[in-house]
CSV table of C-alpha atoms in Angstrom, one decimal:
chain,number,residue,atom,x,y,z
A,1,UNK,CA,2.0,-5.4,-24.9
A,2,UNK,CA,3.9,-6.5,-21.8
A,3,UNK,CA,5.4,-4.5,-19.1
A,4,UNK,CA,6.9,-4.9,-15.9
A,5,UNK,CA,5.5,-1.8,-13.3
A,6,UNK,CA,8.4,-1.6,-11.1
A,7,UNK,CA,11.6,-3.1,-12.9
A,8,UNK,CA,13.3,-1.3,-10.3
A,9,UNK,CA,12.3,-4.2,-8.0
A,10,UNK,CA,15.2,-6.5,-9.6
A,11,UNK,CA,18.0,-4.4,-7.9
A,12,UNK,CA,17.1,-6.3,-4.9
A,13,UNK,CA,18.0,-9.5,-6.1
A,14,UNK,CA,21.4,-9.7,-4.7
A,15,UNK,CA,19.7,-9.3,-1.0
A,16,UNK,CA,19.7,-12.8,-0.4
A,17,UNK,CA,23.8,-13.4,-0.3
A,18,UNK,CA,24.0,-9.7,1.2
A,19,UNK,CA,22.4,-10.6,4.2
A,20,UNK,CA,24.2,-14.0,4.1
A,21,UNK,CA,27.7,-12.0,4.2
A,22,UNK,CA,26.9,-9.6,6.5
A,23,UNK,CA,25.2,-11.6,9.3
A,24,UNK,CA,27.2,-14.4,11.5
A,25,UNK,CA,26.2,-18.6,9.9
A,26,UNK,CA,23.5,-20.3,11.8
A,27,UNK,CA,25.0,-22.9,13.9
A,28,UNK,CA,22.9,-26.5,14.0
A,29,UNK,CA,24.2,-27.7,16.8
A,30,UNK,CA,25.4,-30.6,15.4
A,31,UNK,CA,29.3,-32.2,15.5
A,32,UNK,CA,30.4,-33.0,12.2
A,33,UNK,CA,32.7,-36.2,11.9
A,34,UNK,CA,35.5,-36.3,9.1
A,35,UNK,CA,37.4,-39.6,8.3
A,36,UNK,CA,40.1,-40.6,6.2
A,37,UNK,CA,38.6,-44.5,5.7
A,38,UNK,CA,35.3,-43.8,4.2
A,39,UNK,CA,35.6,-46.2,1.6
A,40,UNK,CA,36.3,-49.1,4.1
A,41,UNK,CA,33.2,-47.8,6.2
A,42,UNK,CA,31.1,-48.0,2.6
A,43,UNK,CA,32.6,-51.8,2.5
A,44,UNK,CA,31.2,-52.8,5.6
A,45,UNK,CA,28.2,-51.0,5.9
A,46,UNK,CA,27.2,-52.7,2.5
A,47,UNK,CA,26.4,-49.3,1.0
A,48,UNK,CA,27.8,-46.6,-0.7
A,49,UNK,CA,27.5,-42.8,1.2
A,50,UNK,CA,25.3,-40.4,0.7
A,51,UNK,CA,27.5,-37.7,-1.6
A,52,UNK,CA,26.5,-34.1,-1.1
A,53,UNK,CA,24.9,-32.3,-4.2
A,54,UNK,CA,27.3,-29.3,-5.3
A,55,UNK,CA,26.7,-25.8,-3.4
A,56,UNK,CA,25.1,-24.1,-6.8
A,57,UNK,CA,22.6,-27.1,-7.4
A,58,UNK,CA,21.8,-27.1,-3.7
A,59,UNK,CA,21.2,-23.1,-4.3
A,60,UNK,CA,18.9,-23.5,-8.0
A,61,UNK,CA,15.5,-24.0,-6.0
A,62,UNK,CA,15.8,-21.5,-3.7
A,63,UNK,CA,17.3,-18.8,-6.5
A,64,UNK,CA,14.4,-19.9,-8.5
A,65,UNK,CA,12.0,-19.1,-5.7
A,66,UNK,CA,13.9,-15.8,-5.3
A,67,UNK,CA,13.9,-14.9,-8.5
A,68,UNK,CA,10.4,-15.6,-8.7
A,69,UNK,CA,8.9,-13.6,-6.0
A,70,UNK,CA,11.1,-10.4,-7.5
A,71,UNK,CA,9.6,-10.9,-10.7
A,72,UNK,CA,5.9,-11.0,-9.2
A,73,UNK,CA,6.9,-7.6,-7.2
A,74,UNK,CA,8.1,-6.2,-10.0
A,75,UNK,CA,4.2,-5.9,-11.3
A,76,UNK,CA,4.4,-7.8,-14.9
A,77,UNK,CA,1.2,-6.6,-16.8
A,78,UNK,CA,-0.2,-7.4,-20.3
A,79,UNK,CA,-1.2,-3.6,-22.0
A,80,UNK,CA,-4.3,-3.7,-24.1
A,81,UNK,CA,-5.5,-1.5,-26.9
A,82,UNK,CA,-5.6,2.3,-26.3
A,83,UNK,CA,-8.9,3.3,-25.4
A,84,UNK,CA,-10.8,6.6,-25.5
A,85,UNK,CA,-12.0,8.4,-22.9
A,86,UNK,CA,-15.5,9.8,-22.2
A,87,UNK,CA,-13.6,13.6,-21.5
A,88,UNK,CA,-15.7,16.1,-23.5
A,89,UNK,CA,-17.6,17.5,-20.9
A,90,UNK,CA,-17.1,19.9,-18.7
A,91,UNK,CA,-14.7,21.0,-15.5
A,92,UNK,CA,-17.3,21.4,-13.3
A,93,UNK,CA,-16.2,22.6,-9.6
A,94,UNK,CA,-19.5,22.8,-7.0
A,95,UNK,CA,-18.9,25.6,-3.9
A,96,UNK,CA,-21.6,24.6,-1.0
A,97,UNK,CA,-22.1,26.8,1.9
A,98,UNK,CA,-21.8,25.0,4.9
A,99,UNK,CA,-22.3,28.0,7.3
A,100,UNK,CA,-24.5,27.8,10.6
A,101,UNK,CA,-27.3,29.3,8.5
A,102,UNK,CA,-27.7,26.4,6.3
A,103,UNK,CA,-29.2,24.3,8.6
A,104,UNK,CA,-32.3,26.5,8.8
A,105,UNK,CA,-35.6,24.0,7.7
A,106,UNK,CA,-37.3,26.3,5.5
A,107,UNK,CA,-37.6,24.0,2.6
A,108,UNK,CA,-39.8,21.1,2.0
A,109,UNK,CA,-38.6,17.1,0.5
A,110,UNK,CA,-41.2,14.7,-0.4
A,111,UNK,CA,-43.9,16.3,2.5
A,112,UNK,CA,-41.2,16.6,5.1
A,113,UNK,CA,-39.3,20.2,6.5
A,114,UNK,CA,-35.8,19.7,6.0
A,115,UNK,CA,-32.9,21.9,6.2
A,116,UNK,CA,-31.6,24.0,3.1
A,117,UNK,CA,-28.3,21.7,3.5
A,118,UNK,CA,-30.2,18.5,3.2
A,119,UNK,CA,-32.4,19.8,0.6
A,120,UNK,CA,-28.5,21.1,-1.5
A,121,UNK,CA,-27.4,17.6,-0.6
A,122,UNK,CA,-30.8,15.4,-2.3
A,123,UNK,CA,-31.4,17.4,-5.1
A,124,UNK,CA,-27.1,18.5,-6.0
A,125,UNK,CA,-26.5,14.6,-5.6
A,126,UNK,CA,-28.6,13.5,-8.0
A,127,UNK,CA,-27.3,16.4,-10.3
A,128,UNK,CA,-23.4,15.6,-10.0
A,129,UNK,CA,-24.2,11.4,-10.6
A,130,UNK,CA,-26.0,12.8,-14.3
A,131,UNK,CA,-22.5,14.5,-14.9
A,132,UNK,CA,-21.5,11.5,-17.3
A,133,UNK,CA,-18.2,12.6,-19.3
A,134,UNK,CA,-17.8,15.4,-16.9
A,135,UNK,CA,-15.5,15.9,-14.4
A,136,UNK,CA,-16.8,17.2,-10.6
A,137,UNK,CA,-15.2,18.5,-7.8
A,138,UNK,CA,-16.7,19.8,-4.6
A,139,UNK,CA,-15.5,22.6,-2.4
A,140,UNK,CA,-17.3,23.3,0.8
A,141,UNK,CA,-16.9,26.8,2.4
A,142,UNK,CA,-17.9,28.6,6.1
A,143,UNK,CA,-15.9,30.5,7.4
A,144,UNK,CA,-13.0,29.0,5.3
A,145,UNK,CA,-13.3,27.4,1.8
A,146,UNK,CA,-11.8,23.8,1.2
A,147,UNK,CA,-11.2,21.8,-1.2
A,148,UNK,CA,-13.3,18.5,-0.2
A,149,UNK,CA,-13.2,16.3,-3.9
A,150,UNK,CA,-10.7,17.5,-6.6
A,151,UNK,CA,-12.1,17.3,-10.5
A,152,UNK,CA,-12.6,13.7,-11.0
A,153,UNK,CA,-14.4,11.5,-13.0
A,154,UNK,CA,-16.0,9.3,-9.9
A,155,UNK,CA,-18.8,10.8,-9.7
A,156,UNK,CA,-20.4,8.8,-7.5
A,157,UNK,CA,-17.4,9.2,-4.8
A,158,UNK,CA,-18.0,13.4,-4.5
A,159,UNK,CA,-21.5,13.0,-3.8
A,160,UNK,CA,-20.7,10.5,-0.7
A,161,UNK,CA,-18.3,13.4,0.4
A,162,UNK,CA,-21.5,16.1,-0.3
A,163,UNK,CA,-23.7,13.7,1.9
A,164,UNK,CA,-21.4,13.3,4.6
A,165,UNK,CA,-20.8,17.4,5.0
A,166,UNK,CA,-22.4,18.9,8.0
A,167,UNK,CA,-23.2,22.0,9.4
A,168,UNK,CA,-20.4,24.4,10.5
A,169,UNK,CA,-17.4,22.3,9.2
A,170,UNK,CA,-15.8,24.8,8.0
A,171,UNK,CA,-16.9,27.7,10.5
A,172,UNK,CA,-20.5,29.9,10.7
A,173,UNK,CA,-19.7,32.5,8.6
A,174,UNK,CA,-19.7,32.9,4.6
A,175,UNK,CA,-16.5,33.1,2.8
A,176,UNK,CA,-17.9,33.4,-0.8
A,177,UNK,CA,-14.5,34.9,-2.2
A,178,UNK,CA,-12.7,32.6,-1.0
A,179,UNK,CA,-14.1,30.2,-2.1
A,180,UNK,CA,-14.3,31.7,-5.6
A,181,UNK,CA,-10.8,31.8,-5.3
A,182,UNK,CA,-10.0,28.4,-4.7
A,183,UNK,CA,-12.2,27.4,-7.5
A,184,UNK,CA,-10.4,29.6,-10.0
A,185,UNK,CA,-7.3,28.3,-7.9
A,186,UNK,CA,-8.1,24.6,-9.4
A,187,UNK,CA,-9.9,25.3,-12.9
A,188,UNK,CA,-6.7,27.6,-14.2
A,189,UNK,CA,-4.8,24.8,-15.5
A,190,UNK,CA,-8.3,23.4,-17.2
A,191,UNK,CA,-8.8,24.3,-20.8
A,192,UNK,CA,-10.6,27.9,-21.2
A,193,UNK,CA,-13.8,26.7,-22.4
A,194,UNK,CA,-14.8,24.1,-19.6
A,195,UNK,CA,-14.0,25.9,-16.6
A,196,UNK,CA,-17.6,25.9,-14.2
A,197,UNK,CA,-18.3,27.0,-10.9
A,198,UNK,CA,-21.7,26.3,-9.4
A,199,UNK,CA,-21.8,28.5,-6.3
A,200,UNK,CA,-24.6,27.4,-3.5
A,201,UNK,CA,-24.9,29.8,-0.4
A,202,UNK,CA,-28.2,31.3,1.3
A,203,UNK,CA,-26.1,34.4,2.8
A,204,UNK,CA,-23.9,37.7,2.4
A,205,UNK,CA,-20.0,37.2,2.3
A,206,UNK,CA,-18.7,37.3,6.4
A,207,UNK,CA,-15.8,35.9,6.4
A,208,UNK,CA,-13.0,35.6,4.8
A,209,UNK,CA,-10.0,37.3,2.9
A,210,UNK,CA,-11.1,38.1,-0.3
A,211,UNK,CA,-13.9,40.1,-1.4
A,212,UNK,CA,-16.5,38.1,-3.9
A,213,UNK,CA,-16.6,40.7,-6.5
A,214,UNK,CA,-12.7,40.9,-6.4
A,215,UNK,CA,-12.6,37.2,-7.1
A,216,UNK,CA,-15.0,37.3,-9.6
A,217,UNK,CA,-12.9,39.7,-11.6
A,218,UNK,CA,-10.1,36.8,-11.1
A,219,UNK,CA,-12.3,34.4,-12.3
A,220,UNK,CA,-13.1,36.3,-15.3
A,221,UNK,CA,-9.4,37.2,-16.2
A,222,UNK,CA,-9.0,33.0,-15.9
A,223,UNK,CA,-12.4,32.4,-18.4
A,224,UNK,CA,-14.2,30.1,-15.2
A,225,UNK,CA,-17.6,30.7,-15.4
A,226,UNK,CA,-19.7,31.4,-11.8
A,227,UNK,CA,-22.9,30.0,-11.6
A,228,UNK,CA,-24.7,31.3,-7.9
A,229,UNK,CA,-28.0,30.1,-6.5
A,230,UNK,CA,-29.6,31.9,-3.8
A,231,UNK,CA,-31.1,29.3,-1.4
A,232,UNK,CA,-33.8,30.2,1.0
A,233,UNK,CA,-37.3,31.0,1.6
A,234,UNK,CA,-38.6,35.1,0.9
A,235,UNK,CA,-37.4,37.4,3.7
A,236,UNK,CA,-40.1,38.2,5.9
A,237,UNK,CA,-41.6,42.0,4.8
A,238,UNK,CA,-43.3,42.1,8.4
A,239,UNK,CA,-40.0,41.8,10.5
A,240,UNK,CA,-41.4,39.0,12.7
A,241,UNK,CA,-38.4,37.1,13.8
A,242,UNK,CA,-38.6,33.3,13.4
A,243,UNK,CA,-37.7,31.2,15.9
A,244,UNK,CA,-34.2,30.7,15.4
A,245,UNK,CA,-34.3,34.6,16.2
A,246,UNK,CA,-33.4,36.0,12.4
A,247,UNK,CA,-35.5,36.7,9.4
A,248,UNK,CA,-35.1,33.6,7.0
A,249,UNK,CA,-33.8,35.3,3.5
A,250,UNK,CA,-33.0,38.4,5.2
A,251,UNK,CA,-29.3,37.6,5.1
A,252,UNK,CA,-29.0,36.3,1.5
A,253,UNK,CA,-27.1,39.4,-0.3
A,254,UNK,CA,-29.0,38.7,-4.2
A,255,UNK,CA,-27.1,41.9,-5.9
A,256,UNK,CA,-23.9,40.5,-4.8
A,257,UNK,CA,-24.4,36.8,-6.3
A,258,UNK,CA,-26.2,38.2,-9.1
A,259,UNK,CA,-23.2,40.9,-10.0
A,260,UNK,CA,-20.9,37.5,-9.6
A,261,UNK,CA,-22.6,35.7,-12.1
A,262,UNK,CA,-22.9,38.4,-14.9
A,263,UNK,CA,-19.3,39.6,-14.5
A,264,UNK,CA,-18.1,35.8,-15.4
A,265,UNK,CA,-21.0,34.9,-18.2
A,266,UNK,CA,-23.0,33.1,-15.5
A,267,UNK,CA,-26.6,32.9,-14.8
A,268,UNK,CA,-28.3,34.0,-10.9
A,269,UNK,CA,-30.7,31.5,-9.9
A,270,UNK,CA,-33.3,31.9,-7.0
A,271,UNK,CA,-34.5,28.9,-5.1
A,272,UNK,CA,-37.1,29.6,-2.8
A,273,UNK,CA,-38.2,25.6,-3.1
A,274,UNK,CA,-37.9,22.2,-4.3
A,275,UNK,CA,-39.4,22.7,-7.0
A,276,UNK,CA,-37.4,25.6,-8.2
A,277,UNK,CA,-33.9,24.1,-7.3
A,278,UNK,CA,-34.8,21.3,-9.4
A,279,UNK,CA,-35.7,23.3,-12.2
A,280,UNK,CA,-32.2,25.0,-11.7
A,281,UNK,CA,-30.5,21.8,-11.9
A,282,UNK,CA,-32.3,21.4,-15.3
A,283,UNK,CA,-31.5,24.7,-16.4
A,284,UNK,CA,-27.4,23.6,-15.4
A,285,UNK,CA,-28.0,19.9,-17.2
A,286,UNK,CA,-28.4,22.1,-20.4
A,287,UNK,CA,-25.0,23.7,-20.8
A,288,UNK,CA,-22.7,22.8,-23.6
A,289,UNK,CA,-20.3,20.7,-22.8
A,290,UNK,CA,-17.1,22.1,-24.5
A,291,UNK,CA,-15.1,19.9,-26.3
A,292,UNK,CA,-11.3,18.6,-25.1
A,293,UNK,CA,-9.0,16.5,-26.5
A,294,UNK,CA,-9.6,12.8,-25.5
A,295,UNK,CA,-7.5,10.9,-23.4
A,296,UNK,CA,-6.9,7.2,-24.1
A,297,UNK,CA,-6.4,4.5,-21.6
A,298,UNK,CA,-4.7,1.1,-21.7
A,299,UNK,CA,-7.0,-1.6,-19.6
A,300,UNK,CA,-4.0,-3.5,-17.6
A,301,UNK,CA,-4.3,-7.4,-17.0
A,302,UNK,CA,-2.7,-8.2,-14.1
A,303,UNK,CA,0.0,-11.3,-14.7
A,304,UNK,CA,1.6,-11.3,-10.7
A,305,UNK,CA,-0.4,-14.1,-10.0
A,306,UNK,CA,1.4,-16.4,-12.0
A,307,UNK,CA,4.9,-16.2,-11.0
A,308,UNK,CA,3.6,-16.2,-7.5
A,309,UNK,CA,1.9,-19.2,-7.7
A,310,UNK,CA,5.1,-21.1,-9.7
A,311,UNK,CA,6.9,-19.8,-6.3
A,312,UNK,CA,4.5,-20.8,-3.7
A,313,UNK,CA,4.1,-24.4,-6.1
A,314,UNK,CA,8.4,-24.8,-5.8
A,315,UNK,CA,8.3,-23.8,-2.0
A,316,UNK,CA,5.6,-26.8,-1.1
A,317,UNK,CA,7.8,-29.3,-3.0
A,318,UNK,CA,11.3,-28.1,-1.0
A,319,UNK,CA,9.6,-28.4,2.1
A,320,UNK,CA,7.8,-31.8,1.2
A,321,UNK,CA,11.2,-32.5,0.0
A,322,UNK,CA,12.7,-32.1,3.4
A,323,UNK,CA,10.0,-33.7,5.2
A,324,UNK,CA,10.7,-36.8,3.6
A,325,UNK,CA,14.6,-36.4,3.7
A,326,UNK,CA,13.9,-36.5,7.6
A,327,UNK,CA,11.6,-38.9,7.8
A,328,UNK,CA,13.9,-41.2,5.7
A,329,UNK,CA,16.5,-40.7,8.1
A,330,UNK,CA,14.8,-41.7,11.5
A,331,UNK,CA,14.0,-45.1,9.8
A,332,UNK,CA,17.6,-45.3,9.0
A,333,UNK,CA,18.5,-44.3,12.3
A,334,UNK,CA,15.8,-47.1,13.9
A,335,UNK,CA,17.8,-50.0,11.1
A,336,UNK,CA,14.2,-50.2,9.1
A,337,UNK,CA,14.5,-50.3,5.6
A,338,UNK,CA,12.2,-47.8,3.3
């Protein structure tokens, strides 16, 4: 089926002999000569004058051209077959805590100490590219919670903003409500059954202004479901301080995440390694997807390249045209004959 995307373009067309009214004529510098005798001057000269084309046919080219380029603007598109949509998966929002804490290195990738952000962001990467069908979105939270990728189908786009989060972005504290609440913010209008909220933070709530059980009462009234993990190695029962001066998995507030999760018909998970984060991305992979009604999509062929081309094609020839209308008249000028 064809379609024009912007038909709204063709109101310009009268812009031409707008601007042509409003703005003074060009003057070309040259004296015009009118005589009464001309066919006495054809007589002698041995040849008859050149006679001036009328003002519309001296206009076609040019309108053509015009018309054209306005039809190229205008976005003229051939509409395939309606096709389905992959959409029965899930709405699946991920909240990562991006507090000062985060960048602890009490986990281990491939042999190597690495933080528990760059840990989140290698094993949660490879977890939101295997969401085929589902829509992801990704919220980081500190001290604030933000919305960094809204639900979307490019998948692959949300993890490049996951990898390019850093520590503190979003201030050193933990605002786990909040960020609940932004999630339940952006699933609402989702249908019921899809709603998901995978919640990442190795902390107690700190920041701020609403309190995580609070939003998880919010989130159940709006049927989102709250996944937490609890990232972090085992407090330390000894009290020996580490030597970023805290006690790694001290902070991390399990009743909390735990009370979240069963209060929206989530699941708690632990991850103490990466091994067992791994296994909780498994554990996620499994969920049902719930079905939605499909969406269907028209593939669009471009067609501006056609009427653009026939303009750029007449434009050559009018100023090839010229060219040799000038070049005709300095031999005339010099008494050479073409």
């Amino acid at each position: 089926m064809f379609e024009l995307a912007w038909p709204w373009i063709f109101l310009l067309f009268p812009l031409p002999w707008l601007l042509r009214w409003l703005l003074p004529a060009a003057d070309s510098g040259d004296a015009a000569l009118k005589v009464s005798f001309l066919g006495e001057l054809e007589s002698l000269a041995g040849r008859r004058a050149a006679v001036a084309l009328p003002s519309w046919r001296q206009q076609l080219p040019y309108l053509v051209v015009w018309s054209l380029l306005l039809f190229a603007a205008a976005r003229p598109q051939w509409l395939g077959e309606p096709l389905p949509l992959p959409t029965s998966g899930r709405d699946l929002l991920l909240a990562v805590d991006v507090s000062g804490s985060m960048d602890y290195p009490d986990m281990q990738w491939q042999g190597d100490e690495v933080s528990r952000l760059e840990l989140v962001k290698q094993l949660l990467g490879d977890f939101i590219i295997e969401r085929r069908g589902d829509r992801v979105g990704l919220i980081l939270f500190g001290s604030k919670a933000y919305l960094q990728a809204p639900l979307t189908f490019d998948r692959q786009t949300v993890r490049t903003w996951l990898d390019e989060a850093v520590i503190g972005i979003a201030g050193n504290n933990t605002a786990i409500g909040d960020a609940i609440g932004l999630a339940v913010k952006r699933l609402r209008e989702r249908p019921a059954k899809s709603r998901v909220l995978v919640l990442i933070t190795d902390g107690a709530n700190n920041g701020g202004e609403v309190d995580p059980l609070l939003a998880a009462r919010l989130a159940a009234d709006e049927s989102v479901k709250v996944h937490t993990i609890g990232i972090g190695a085992d407090a330390q029962t000894n009290g020996v301080l580490n030597r970023f001066g805290f006690n790694a998995g001290a902070e991390l507030d399990e009743p909390t995440l735990r009370a979240i999760a069963e209060q929206t018909g989530g699941e708690y998970f632990r991850a103490r390694s990466s091994e067992e984060l791994k296994a909780i991305g498994a554990t996620l992979d499994q969920l049902e997807p719930a079905a939605q009604q499909p969406a269907r999509a028209r593939v669009a062929e471009a067609l501006y390249v056609w009427p653009l081309s026939a303009a750029l094609l007449i434009s050559l020839l009018l100023v090839a045209s010229r060219l040799w209308q000038l070049s005709f008249q300095r031999l005339v000028r010099r008494g050479d004959r073409p």
